[in-house]
Coordinates of C-alpha atoms and ligand atoms in Angstrom, one line a residue:
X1 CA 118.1 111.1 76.8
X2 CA 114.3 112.3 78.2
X3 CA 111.3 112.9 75.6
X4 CA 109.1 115.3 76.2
X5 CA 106.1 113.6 77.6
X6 CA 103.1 114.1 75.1
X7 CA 99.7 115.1 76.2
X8 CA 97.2 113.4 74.0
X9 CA 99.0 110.3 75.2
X10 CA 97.1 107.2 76.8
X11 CA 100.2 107.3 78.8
X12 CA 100.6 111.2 79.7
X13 CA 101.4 111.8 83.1
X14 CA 101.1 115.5 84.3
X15 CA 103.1 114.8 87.1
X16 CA 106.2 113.9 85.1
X17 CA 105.9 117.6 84.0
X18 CA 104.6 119.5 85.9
X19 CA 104.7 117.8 89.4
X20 CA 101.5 117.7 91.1
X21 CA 100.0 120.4 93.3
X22 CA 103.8 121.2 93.7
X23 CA 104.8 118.5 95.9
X24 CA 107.1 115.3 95.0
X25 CA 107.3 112.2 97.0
X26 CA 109.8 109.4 97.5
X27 CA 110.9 106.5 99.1
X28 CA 113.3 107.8 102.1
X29 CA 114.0 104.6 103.9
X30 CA 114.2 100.5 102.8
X31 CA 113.1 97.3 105.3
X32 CA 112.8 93.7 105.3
X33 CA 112.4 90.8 107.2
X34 CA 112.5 86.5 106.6
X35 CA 111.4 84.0 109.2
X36 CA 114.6 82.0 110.2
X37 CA 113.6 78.8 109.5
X38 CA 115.4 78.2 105.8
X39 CA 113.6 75.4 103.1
X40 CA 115.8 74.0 100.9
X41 CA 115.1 71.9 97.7
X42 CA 116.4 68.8 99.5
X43 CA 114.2 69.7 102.3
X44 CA 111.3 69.4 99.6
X45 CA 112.7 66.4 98.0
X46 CA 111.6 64.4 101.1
X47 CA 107.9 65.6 101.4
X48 CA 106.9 65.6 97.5
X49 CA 107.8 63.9 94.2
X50 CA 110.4 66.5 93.4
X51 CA 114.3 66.8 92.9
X52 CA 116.5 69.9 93.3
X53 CA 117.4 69.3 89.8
X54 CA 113.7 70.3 88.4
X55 CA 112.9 72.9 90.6
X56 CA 116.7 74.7 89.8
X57 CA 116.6 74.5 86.6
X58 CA 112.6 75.4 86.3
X59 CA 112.7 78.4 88.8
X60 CA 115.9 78.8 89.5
X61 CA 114.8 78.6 93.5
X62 CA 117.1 77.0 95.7
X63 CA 115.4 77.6 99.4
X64 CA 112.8 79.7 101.1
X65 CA 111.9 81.4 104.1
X66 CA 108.7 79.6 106.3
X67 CA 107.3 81.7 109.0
X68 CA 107.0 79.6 112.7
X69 CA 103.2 78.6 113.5
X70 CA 102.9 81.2 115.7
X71 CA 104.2 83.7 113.9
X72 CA 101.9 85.8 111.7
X73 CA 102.1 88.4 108.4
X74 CA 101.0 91.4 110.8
X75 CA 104.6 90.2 112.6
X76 CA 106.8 90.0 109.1
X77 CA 105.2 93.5 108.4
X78 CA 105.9 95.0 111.5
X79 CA 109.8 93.7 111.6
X80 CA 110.2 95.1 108.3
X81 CA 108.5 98.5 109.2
X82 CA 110.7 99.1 112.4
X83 CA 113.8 98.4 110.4
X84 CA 112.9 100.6 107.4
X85 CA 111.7 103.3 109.9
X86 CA 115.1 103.5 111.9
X87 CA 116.6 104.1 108.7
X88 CA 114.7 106.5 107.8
X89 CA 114.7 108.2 111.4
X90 CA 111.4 108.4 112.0
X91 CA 109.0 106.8 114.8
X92 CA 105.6 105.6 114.9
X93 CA 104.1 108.9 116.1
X94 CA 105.4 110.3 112.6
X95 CA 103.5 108.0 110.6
X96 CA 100.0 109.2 109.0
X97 CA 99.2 106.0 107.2
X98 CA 100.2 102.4 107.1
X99 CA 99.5 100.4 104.0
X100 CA 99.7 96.6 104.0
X101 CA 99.4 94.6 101.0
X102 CA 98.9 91.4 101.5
X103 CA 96.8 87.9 100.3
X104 CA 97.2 86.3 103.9
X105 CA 95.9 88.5 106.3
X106 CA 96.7 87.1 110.0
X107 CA 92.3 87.1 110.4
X108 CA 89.4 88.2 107.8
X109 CA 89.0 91.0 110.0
X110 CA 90.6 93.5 111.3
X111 CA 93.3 94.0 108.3
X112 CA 96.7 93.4 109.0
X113 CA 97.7 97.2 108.8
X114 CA 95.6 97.7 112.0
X115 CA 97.6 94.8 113.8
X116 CA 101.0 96.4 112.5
X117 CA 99.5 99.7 114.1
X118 CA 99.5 98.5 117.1
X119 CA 102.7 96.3 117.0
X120 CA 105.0 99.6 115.8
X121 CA 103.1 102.4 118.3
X122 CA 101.7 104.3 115.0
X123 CA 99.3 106.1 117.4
X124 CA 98.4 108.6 114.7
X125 CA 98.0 106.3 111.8
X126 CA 95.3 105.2 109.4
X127 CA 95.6 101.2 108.6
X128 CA 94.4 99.4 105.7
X129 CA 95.1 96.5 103.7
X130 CA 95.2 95.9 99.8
X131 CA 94.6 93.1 98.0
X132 CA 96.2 93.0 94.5
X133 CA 98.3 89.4 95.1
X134 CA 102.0 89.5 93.7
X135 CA 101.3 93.0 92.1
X136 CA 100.3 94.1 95.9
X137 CA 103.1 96.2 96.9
X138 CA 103.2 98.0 93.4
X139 CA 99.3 98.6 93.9
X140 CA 100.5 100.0 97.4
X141 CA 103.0 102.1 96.6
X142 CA 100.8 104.1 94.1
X143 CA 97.9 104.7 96.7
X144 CA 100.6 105.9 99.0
X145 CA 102.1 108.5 96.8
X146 CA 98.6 110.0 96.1
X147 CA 97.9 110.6 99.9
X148 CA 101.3 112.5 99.9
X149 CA 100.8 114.4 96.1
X150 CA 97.4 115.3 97.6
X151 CA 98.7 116.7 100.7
X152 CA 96.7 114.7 102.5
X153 CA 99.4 112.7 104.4
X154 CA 103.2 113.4 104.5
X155 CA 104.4 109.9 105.6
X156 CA 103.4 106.7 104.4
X157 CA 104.4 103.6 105.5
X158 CA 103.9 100.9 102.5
X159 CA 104.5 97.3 103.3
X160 CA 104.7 94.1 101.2
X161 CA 104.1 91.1 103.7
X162 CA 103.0 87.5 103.3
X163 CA 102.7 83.9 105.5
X164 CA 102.1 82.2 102.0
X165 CA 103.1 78.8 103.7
X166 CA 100.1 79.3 105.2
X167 CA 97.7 78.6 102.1
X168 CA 100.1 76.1 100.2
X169 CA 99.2 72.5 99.9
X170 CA 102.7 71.0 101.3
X171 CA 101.1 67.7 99.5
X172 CA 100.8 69.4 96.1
X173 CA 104.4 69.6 93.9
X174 CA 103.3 72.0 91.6
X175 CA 102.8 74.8 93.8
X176 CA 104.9 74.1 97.0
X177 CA 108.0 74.1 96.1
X178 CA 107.6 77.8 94.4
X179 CA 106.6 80.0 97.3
X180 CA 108.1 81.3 100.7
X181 CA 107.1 84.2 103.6
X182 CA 108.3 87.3 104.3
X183 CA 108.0 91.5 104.4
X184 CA 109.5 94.2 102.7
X185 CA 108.5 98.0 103.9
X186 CA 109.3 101.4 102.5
X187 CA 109.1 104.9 104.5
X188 CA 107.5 107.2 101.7
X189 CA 107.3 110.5 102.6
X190 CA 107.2 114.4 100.8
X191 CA 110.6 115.2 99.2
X192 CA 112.1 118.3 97.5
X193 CA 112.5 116.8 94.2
X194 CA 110.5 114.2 92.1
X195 CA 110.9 110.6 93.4
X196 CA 108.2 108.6 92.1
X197 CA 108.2 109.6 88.1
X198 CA 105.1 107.5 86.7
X199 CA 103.3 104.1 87.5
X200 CA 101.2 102.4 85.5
X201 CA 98.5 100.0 87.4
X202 CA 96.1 97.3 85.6
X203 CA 93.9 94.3 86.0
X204 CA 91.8 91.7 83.9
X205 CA 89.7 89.5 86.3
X206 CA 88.9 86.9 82.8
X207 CA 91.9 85.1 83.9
X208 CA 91.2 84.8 87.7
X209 CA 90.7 81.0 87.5
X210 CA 94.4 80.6 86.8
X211 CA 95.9 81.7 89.8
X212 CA 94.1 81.8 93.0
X213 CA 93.0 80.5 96.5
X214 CA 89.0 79.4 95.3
X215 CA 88.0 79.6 99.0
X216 CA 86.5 81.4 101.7
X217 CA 84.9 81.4 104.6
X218 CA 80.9 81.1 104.6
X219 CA 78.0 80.1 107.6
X220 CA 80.8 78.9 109.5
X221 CA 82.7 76.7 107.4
X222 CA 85.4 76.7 104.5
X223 CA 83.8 76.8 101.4
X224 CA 85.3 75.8 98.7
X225 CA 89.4 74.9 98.6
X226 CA 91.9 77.2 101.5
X227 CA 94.5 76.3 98.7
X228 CA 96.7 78.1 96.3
X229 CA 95.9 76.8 93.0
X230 CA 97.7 78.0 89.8
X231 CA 97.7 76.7 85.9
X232 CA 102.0 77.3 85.6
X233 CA 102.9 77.2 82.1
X234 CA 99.6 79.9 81.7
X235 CA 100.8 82.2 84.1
X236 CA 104.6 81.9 83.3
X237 CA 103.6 83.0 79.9
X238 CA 101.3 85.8 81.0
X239 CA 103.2 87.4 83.2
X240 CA 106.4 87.6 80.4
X241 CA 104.2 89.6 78.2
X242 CA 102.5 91.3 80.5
X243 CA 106.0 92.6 82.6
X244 CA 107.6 93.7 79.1
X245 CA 104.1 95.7 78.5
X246 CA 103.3 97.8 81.3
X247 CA 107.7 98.3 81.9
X248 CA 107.2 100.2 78.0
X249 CA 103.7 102.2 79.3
X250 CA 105.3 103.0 82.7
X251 CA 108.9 104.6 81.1
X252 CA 106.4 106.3 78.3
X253 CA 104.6 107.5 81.2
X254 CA 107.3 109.2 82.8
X255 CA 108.6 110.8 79.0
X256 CA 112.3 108.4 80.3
X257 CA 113.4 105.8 78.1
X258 CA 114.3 102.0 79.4
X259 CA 117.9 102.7 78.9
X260 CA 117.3 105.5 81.6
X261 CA 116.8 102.2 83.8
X262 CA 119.3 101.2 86.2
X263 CA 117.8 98.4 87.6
X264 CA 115.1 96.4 87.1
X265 CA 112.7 94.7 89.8
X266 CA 110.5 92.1 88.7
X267 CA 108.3 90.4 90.5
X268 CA 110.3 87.5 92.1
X269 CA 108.7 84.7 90.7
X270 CA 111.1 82.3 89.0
X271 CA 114.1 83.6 87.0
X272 CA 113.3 82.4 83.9
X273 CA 110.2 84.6 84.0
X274 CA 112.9 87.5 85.4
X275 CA 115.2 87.0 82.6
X276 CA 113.1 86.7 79.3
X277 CA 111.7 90.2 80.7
X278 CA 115.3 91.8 80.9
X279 CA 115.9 90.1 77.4
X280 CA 112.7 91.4 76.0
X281 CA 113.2 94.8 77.5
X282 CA 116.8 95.1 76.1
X283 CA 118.1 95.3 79.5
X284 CA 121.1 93.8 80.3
X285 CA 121.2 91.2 83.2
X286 CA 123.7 93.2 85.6
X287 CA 120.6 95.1 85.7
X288 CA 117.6 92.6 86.9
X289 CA 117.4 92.1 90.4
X290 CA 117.1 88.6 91.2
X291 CA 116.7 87.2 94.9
X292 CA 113.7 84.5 94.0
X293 CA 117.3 81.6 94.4
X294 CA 116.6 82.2 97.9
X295 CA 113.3 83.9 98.9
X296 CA 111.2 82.1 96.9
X297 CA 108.1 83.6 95.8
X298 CA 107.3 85.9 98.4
X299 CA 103.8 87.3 96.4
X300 CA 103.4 91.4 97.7
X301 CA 107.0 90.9 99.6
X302 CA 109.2 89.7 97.2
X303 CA 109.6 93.5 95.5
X304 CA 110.6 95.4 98.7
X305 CA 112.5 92.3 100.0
X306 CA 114.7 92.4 96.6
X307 CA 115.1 95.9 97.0
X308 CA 116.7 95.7 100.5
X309 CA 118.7 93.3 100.1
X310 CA 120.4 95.6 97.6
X311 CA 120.0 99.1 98.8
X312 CA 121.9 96.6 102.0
X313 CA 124.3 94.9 99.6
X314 CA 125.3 98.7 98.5
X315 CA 124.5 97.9 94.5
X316 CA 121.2 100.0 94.5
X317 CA 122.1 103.8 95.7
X318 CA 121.0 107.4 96.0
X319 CA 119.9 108.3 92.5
X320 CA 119.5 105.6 91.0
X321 CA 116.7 105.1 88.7
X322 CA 114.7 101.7 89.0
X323 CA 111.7 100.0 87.6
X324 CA 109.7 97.5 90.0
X325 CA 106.9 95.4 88.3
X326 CA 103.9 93.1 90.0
X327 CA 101.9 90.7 88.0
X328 CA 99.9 87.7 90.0
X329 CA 96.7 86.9 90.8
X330 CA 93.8 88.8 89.5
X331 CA 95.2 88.9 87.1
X332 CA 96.7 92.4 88.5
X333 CA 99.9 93.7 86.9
X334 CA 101.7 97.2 87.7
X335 CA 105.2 99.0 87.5
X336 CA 106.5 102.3 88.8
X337 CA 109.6 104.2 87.9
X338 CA 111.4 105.9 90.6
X339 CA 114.7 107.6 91.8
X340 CA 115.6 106.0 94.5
Ligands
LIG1 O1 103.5 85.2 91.3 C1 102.9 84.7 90.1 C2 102.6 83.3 90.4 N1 103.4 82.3 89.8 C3 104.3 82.3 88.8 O2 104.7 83.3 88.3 C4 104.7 81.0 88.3 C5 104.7 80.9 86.8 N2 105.0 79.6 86.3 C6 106.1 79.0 86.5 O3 107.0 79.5 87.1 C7 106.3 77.7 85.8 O4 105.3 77.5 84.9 C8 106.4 76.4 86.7 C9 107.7 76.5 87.5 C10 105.3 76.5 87.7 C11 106.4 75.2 85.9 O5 107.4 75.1 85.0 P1 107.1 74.7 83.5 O6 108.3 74.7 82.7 O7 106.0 75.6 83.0 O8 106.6 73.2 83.6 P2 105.1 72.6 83.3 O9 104.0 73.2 84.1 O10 105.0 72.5 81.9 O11 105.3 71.1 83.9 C12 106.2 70.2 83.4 C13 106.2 68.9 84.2 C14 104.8 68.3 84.4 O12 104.9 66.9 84.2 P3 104.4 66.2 82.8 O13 102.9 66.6 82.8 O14 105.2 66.9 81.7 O15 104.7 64.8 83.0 C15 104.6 68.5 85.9 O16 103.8 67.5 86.5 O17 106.8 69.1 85.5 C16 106.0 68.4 86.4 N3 106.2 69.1 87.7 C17 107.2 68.7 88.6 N4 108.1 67.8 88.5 C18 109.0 67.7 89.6 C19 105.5 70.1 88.2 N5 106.0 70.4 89.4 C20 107.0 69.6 89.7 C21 108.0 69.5 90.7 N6 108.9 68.5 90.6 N7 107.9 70.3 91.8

């Protein structure tokens, strides 16, 4: 059952109503991409003080994907891209935009859209990167939807990619065994009825110190530590209020309600996180999308990588209505409801 949205709400979204400037906009086509090299725990075991055992029942991750040396986030992106645009039948000379989110760019400059660019022929394309950590892709997928509801673009290819392995201390247990690389990409492009209902975006930079890579280049030289760093139990505990937040906002948003939901898409940070959200949200678990067992935390990738794998696996379909949440570094945290 739908409530009418209601306009002196912090959460009133015109578009829910009234569309916007006539146009609606969704996702037409799904990609991914994982290096081939497979981590597992036992892998782990051998390079840190760590046993399957902790990091199963902890994070419920049992292996990763690690990119090659040579092999870069512009390359994860573009895989992932080319695959979601055979899907969706389109080429590069269609596309008017390419968004990457990402925290590891392949060089400080140019971005890693502009590489993608190149690598996919997008001759006609604008290229950019965001940076909004593990709530990237949901940052993304907003910005690309106003270039279409503005009529500014009509196709908008939004990609999720990350070479995490290449800012994780391998000495440091706390961290390494949580993370892994790979891309996710969506087509989005102007449709004849409404896709993308409501999204709700935020950010609090007083808890940046919990979650973060401190470093950066400066007068030639690293300043400061080229490591991921996090405070776990912190962040575990921020992102379960934060997810079963902005999930409420986003459905109020869109005038839906949660039970409207037919699948939810966390994040993919550890399942423990991924299930006290369902619980909290009154959603029942044949309705959280879970792939962190064997992607690992995959930052702006992991949401588009879930969602492939199950748009693939024929469980997410035409019509469908599904929630997809970010929270990480930042702190930035985000959801949108779509039809899929
Ligand atoms: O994308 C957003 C970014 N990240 C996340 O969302 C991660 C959020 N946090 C988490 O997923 C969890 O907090 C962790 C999985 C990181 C940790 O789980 P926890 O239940 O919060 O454990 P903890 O931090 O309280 O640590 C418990 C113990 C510590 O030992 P002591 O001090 O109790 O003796 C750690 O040193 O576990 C130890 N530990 C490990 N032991 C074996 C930490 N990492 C490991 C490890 N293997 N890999």
């Amino acid at each position: 059952m739908n409530e009418s949205p209601d306009p002196a709400s912090a959460f009133y979204n015109p578009r829910a109503e009234h569309g916007f400037l006539g146009r609606s906009c969704s996702i037409t086509a799904v990609g991914s991409y994982v290096p081939e090299r497979v981590v597992t725990n036992a892998e782990l075991e051998k390079m840190v003080e760590t046993t399957d055992e902790w990091i199963t029942t902890r994070t419920g991750i049992k292996a990763r994907r690690i990119a090659a040396e040579n092999e870069f986030t512009s390359d994860l992106g573009a895989k992932a891209a080319l695959k979601a645009m055979e899907r969706a039948e389109v080429s590069g000379t269609d596309i008017d935009l390419i968004i990457v989110a990402t925290i590891t760019p392949d060089m400080t400059f140019p971005s890693t859209a502009a590489l993608v660019q190149q690598k996919i022929g997008a001759v006609r394309a604008a290229a950019f990167d965001i940076e909004a950590a593990c709530s990237g892709f949901i940052y993304a997928l907003e910005i690309g939807q106003q270039f279409i509801m503005s009529r500014t673009y009509d196709t908008v290819l939004v990609i999720g990619a990350e070479k995490l392995s290449s800012i994780i201390n391998w000495k440091d247990r706390n961290t390494c065994v949580l993370f892994g690389d790979g891309a996710g990409a969506v087509v989005l492009a102007r449709a004849d009825k409404p896709g993308l209902h409501a999204s709700v975006l935020r950010a609090d930079g007083n808890h940046a110190d919990i979650l973060s890579v401190p470093g950066n280049v400066c007068g030639g030289r690293i300043v400061g530590s080229p490591y991921l760093q996090m405070q776990g139990s912190q962040v575990f505990k921020f992102a379960v209020k934060v997810l079963d937040e902005v999930a409420r906002e986003t459905a109020a948003a869109a005038g839906m309600q949660l039970t409207d939901v037919d699948w939810l898409i966390p994040h993919q940070a550890n399942v423990r996180i991924l299930e006290a959200t369902a619980r909290k949200l009154g959603l029942p678990l044949e309705r959280l999308v879970v792939t962190v067992d064997h992607h690992g935390n995959t930052s702006a990738a992991s949401v588009p990588l879930a969602l492939d794998e199950y748009v693939r696996a024929g469980k997410i379909r035409a019509g469908h209505r599904v929630m997809m949440q970010g929270v990480g570094g930042g702190f930035t945290w985000g959801a949108v409801l779509l039809d899929f």
